[in-house]
PDB file of C-alpha atoms in Angstrom:
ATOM      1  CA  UNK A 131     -82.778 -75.896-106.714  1.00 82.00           C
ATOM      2  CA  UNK A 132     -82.336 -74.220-103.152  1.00 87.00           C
ATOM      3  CA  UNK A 133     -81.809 -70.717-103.140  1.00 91.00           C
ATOM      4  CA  UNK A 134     -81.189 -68.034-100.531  1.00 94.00           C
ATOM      5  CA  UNK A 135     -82.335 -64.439-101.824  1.00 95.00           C
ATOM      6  CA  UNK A 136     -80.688 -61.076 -99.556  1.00 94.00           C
ATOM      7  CA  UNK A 137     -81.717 -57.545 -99.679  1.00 88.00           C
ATOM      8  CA  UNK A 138     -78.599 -55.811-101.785  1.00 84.00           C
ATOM      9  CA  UNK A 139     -76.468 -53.032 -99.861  1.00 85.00           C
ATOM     10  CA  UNK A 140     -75.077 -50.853 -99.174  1.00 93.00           C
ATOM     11  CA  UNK A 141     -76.514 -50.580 -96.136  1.00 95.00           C
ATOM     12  CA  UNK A 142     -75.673 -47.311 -93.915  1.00 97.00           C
ATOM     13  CA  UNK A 143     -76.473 -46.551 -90.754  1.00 97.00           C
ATOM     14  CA  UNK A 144     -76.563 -44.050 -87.760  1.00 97.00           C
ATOM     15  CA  UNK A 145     -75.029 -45.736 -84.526  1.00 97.00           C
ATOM     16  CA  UNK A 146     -77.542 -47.097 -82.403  1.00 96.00           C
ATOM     17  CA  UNK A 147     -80.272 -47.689 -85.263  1.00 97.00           C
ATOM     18  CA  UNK A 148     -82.344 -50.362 -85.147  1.00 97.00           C
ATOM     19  CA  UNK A 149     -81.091 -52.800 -88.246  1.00 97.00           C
ATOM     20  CA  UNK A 150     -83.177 -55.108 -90.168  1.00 97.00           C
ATOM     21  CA  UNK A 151     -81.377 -57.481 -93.324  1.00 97.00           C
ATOM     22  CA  UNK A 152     -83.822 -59.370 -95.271  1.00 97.00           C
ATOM     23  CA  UNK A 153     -83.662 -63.072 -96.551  1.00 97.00           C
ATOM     24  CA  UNK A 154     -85.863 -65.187 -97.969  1.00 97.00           C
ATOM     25  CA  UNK A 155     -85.158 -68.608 -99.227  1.00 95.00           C
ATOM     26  CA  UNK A 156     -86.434 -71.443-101.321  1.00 94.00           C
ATOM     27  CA  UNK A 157     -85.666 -75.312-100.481  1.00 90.00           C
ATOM     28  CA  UNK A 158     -87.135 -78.882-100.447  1.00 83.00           C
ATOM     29  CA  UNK A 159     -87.562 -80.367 -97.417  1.00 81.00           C
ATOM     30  CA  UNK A 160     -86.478 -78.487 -93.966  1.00 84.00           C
ATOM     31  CA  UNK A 161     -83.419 -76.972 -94.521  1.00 90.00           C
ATOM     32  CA  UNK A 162     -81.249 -75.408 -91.385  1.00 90.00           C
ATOM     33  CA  UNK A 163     -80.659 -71.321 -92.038  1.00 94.00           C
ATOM     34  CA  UNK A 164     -77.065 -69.161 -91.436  1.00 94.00           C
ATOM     35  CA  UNK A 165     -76.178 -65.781 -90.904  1.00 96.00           C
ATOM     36  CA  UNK A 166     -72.725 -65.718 -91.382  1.00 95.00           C
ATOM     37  CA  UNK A 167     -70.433 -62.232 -91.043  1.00 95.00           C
ATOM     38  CA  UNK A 168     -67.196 -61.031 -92.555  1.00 92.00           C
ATOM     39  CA  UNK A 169     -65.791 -58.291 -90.967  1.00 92.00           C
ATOM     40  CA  UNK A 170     -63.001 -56.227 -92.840  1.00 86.00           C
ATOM     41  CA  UNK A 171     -59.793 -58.217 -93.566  1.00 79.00           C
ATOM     42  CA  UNK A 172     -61.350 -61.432 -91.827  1.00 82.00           C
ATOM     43  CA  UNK A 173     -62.636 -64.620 -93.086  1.00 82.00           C
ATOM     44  CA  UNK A 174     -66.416 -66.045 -92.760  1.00 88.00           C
ATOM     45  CA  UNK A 175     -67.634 -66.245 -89.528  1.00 90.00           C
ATOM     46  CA  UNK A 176     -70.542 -67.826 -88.071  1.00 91.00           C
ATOM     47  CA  UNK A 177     -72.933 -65.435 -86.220  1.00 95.00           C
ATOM     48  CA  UNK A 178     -76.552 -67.274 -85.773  1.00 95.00           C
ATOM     49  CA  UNK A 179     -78.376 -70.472 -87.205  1.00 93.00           C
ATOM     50  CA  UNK A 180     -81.751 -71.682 -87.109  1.00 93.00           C
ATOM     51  CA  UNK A 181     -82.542 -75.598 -87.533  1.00 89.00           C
ATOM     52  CA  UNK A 182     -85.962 -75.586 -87.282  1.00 89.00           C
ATOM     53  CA  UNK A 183     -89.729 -73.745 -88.080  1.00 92.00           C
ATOM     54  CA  UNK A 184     -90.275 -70.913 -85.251  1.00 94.00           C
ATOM     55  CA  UNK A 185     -86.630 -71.342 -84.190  1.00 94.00           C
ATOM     56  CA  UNK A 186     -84.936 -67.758 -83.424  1.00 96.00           C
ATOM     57  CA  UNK A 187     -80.931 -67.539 -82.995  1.00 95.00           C
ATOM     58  CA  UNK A 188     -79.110 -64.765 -81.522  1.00 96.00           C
ATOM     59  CA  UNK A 189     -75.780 -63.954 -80.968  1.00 96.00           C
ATOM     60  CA  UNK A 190     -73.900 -60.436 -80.197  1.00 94.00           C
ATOM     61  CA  UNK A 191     -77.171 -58.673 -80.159  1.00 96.00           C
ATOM     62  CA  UNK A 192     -78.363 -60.447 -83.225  1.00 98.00           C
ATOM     63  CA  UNK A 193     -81.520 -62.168 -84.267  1.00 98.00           C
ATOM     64  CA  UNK A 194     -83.718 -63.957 -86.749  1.00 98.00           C
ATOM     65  CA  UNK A 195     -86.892 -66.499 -86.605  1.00 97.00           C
ATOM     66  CA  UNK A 196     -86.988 -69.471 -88.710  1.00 96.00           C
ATOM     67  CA  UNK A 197     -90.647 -68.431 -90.342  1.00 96.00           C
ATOM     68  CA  UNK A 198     -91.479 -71.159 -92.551  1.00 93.00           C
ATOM     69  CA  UNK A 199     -94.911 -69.801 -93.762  1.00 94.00           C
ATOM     70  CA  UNK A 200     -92.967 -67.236 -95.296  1.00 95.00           C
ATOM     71  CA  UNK A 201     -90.051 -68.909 -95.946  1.00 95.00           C
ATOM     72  CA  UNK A 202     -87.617 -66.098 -94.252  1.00 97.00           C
ATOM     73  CA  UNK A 203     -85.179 -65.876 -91.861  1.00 97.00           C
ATOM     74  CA  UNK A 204     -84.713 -61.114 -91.617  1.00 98.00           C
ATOM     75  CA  UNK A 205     -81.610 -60.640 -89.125  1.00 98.00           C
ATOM     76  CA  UNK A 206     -82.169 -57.926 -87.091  1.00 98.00           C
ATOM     77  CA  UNK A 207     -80.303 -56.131 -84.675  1.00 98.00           C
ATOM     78  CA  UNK A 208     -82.186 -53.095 -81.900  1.00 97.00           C
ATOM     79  CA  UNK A 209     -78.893 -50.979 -82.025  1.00 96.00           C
ATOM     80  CA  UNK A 210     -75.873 -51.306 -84.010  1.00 97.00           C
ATOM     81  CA  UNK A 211     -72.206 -50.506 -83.330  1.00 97.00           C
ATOM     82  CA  UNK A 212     -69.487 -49.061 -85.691  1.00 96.00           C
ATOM     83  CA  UNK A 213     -68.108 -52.357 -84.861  1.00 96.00           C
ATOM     84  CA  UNK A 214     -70.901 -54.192 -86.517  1.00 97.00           C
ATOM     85  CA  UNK A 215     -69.889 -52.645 -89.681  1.00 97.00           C
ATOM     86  CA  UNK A 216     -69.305 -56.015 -92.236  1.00 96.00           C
ATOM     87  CA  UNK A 217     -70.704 -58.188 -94.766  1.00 94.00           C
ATOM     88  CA  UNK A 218     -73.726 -60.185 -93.856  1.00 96.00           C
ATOM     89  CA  UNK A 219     -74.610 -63.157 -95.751  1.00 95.00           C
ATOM     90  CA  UNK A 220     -77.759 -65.428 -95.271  1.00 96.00           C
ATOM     91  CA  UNK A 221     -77.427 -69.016 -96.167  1.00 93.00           C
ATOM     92  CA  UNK A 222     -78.975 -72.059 -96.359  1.00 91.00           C
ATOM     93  CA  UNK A 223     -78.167 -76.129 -95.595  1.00 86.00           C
ATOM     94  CA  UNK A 224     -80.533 -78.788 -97.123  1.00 78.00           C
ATOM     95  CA  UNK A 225     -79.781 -81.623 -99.105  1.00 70.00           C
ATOM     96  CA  UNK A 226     -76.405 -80.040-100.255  1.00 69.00           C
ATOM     97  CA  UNK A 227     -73.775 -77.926 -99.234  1.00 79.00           C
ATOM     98  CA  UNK A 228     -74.500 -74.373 -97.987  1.00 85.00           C
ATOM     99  CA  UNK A 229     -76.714 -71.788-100.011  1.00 89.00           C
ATOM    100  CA  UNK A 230     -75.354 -68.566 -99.703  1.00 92.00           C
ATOM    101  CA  UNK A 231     -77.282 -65.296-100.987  1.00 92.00           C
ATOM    102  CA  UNK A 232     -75.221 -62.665-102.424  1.00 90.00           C
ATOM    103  CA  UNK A 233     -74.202 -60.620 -98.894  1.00 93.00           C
ATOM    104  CA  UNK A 234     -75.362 -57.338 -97.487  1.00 95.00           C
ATOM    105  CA  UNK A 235     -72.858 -54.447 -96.585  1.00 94.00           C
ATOM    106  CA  UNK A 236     -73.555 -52.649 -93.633  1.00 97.00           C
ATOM    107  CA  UNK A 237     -71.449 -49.573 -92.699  1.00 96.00           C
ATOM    108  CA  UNK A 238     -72.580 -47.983 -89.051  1.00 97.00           C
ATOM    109  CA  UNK A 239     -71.137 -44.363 -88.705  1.00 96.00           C
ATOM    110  CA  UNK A 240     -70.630 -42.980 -85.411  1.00 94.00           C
TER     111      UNK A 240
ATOM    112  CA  UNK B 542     -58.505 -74.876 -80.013  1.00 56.00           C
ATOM    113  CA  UNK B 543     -56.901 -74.129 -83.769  1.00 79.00           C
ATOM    114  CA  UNK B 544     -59.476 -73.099 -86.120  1.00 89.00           C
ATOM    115  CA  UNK B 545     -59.787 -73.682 -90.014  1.00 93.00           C
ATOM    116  CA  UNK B 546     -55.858 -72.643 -91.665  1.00 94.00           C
ATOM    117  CA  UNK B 547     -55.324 -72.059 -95.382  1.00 95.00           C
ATOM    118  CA  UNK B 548     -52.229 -71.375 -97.106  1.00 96.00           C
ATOM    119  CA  UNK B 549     -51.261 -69.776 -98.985  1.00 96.00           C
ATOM    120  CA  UNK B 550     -53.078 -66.544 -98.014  1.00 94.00           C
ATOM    121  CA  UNK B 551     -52.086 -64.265-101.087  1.00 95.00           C
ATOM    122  CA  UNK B 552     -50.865 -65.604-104.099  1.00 97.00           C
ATOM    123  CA  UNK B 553     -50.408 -63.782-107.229  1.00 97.00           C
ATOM    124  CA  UNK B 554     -49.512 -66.284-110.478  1.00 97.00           C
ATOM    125  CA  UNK B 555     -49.143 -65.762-114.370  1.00 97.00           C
ATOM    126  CA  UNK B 556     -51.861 -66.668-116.618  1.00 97.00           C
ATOM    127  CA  UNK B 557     -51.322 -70.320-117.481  1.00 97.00           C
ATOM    128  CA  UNK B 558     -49.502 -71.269-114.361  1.00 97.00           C
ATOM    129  CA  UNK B 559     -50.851 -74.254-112.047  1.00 98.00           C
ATOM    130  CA  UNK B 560     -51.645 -73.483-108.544  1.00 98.00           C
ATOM    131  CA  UNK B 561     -52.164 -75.452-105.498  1.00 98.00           C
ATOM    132  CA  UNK B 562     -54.107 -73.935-102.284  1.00 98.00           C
ATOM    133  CA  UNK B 563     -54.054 -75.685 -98.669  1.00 97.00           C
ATOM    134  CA  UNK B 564     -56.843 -75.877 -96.166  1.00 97.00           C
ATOM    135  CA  UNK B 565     -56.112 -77.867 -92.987  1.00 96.00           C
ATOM    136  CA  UNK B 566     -59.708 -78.226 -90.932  1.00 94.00           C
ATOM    137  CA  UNK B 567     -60.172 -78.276 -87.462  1.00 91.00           C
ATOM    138  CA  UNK B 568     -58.788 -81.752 -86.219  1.00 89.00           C
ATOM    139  CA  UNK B 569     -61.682 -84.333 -85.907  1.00 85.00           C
ATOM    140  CA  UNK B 570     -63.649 -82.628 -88.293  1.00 88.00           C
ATOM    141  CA  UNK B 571     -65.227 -85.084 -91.199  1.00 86.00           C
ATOM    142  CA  UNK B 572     -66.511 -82.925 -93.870  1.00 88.00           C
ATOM    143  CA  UNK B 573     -64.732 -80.399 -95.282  1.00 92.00           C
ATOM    144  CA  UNK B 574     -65.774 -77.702 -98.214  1.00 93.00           C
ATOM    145  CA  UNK B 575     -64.259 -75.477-100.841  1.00 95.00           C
ATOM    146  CA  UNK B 576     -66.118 -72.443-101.651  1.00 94.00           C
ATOM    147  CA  UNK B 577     -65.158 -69.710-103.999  1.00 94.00           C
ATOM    148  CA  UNK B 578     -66.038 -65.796-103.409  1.00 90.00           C
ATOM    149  CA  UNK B 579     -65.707 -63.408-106.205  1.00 87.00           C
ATOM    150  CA  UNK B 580     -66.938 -60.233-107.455  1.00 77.00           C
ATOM    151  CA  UNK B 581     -70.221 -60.426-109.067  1.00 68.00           C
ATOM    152  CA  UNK B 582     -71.086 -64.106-108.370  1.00 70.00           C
ATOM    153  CA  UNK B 583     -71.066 -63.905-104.223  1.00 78.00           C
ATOM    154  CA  UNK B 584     -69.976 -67.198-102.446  1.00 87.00           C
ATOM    155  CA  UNK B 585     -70.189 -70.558-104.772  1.00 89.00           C
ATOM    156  CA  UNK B 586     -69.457 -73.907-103.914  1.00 91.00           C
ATOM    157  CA  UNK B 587     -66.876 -75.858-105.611  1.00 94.00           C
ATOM    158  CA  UNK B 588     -66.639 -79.438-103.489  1.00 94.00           C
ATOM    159  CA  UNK B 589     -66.863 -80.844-100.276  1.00 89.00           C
ATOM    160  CA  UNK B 590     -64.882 -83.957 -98.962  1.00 90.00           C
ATOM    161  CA  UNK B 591     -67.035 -86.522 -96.057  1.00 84.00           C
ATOM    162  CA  UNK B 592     -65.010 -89.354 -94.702  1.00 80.00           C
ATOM    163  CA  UNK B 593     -63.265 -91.927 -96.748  1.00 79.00           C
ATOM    164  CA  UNK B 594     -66.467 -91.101 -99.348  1.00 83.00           C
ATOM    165  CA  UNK B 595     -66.267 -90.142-102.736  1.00 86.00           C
ATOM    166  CA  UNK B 596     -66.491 -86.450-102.765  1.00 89.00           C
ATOM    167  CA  UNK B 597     -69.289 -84.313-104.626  1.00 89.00           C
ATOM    168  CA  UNK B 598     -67.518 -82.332-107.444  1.00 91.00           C
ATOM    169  CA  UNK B 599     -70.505 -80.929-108.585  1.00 89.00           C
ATOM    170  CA  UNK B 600     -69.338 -77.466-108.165  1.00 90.00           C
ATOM    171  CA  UNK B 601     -66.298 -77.432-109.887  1.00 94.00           C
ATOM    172  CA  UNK B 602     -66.111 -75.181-112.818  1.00 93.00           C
ATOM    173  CA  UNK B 603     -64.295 -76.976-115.228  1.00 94.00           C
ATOM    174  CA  UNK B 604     -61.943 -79.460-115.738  1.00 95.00           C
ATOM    175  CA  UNK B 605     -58.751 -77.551-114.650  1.00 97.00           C
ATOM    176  CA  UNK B 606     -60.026 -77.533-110.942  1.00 97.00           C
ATOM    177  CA  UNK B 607     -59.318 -80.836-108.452  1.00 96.00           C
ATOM    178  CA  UNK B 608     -59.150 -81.186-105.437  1.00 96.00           C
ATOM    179  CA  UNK B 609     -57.888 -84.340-102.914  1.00 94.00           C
ATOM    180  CA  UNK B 610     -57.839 -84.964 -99.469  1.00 93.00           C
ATOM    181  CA  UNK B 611     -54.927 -86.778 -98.005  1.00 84.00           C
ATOM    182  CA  UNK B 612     -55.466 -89.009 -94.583  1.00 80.00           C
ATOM    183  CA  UNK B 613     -58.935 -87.668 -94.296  1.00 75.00           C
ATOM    184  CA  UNK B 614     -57.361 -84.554 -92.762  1.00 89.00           C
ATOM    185  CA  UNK B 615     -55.633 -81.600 -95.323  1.00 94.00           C
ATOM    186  CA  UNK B 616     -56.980 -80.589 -98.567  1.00 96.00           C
ATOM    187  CA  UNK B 617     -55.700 -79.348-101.318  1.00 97.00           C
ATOM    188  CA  UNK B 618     -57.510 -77.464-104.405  1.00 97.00           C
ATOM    189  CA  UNK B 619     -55.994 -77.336-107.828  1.00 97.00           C
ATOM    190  CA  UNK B 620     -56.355 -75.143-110.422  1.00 97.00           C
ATOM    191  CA  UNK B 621     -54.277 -76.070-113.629  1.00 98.00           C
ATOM    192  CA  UNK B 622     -53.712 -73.456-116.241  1.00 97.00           C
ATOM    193  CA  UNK B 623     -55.536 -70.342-114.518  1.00 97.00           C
ATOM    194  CA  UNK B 624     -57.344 -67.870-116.518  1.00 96.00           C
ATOM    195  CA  UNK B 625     -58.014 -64.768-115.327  1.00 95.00           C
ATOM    196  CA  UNK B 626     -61.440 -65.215-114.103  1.00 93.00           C
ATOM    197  CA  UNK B 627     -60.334 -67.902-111.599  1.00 96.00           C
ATOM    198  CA  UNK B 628     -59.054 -64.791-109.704  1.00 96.00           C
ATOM    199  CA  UNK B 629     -61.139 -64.750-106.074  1.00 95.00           C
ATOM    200  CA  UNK B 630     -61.049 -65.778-103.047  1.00 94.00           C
ATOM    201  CA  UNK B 631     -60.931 -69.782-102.170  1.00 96.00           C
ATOM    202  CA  UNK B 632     -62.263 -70.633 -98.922  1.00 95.00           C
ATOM    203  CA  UNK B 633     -62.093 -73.684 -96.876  1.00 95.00           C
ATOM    204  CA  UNK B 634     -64.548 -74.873 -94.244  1.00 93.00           C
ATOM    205  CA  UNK B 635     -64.818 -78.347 -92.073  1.00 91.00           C
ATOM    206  CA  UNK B 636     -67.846 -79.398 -90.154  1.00 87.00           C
ATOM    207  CA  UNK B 637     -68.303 -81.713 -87.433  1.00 83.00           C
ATOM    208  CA  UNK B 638     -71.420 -83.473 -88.767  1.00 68.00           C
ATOM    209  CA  UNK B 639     -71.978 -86.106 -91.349  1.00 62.00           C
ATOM    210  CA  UNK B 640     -72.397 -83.976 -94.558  1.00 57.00           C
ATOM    211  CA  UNK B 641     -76.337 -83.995 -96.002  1.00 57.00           C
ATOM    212  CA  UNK B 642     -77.678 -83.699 -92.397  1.00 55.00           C
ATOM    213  CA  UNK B 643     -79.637 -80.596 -91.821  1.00 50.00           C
ATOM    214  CA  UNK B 644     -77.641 -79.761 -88.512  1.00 53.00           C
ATOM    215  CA  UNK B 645     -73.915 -79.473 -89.380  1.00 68.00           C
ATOM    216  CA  UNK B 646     -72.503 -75.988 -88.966  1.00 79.00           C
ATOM    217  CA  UNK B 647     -69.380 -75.101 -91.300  1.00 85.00           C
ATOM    218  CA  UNK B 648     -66.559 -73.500 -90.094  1.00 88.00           C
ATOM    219  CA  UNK B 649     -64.612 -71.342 -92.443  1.00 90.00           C
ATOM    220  CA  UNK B 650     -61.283 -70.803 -92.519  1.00 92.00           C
ATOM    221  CA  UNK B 651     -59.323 -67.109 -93.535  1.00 90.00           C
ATOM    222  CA  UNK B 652     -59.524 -67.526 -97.405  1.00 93.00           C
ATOM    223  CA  UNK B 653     -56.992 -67.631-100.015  1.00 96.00           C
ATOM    224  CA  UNK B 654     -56.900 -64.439-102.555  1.00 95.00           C
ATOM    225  CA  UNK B 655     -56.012 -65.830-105.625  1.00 97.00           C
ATOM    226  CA  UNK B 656     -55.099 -63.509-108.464  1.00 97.00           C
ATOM    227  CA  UNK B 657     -54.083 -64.232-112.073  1.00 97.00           C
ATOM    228  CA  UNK B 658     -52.308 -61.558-113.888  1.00 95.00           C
TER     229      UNK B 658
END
């Protein structure tokens, strides 16, 4: 079945460092790709999607490619904020409801 | 405009007691979705509700977990004698689209911590 599969955190980082969260994914077909964030105390929140091969969404800084030849959608970010400081997860919408990998802490200290 | 509710957003129940959580989507939305985030197993889906459809259980756990949506509008999950490892977060989400099309985007509401003593 479809699967989405995140680097695990922690992740820490310096303010203003360049950020980089890896997902890859396996699905049938042409599934659309998610970043969703949760920042403390909040509830999912949709940061980026993707519907499509060599598609890139952005938001807040934000990016990631659709890259279908190797089946990965990395979010990166070229400077983060304490702000930024959450739980990233990386899903996935096919043929059934969303995919979600497991979620990726950041923490960015001033 | 009014985003995903739930209700209740805490609630703390005995072993063995039934629960019932709310989710009201976003008005106009057809599909709606309950997920479940816990410890350990990261976000899972339970079931998800489109139009006047039969909706795909295929999530649920077991047997003690339903869930109904009245009017095509407000859901709500139950969970009949909870165990202690139903204890996570239940979160709602509705979507625009016509569920099994590549395109729709969920919206999630807040969550409900659930927590059986």
């Amino acid at each position: 079945g479809d699967s989405v599969t995140q680097m695990e955190g922690p992740v820490t980082l310096s303010e203003e460092a360049f950020l980089t969260i890896n997902c890859t994914y396996t699905a049938t077909g042409y599934p659309s790709l998610f970043w969703y964030v949760q920042y403390p105390g909040e509830g999912l929140q949709l940061l980026l999607k993707a519907t499509k091969a060599d598609d890139k969404g952005s938001n807040k800084g934000f990016e990631a490619t659709y890259r279908k030849e190797t089946t990965s959608f990395h979010l990166e970010k070229g400077s983060v904020q304490v702000s930024d400081s959450a739980v990233y997860f990386c899903a996935l919408r096919g043929n059934t409801p969303l995919v979600f990998g497991k979620g990726t802490r950041l923490s960015v200290i001033a | 405009g009014a985003g995903v509710s739930q209700s209740p957003s805490n609630k703390v129940t005995e072993k063995g007691k039934d629960v019932e959580l709310r989710c009201d989507p976003i008005s106009g939305h057809t599909a709606l979705y309950w997920y479940r985030q816990s410890l350990g197993q990261g976000l899972e889906f339970l079931i998800y509700f489109q139009g006047n459809s039969a909706p795909d259980k295929s999530g649920l756990p077991s047997d003690r977990f339903s869930a109904e949506r009245t009017g095509g509008s407000v859901s709500t999950l139950t969970i009949q004698r909870t165990q202690q490892e139903d204890s996570a977060v239940y979160l709602c989400a509705s979507s625009p689209r016509l569920a099994g099309t590549p395109r729709d985007t969920q919206y999630f509401g807040p969550g409900t911590r659930l927590t059986v003593l």
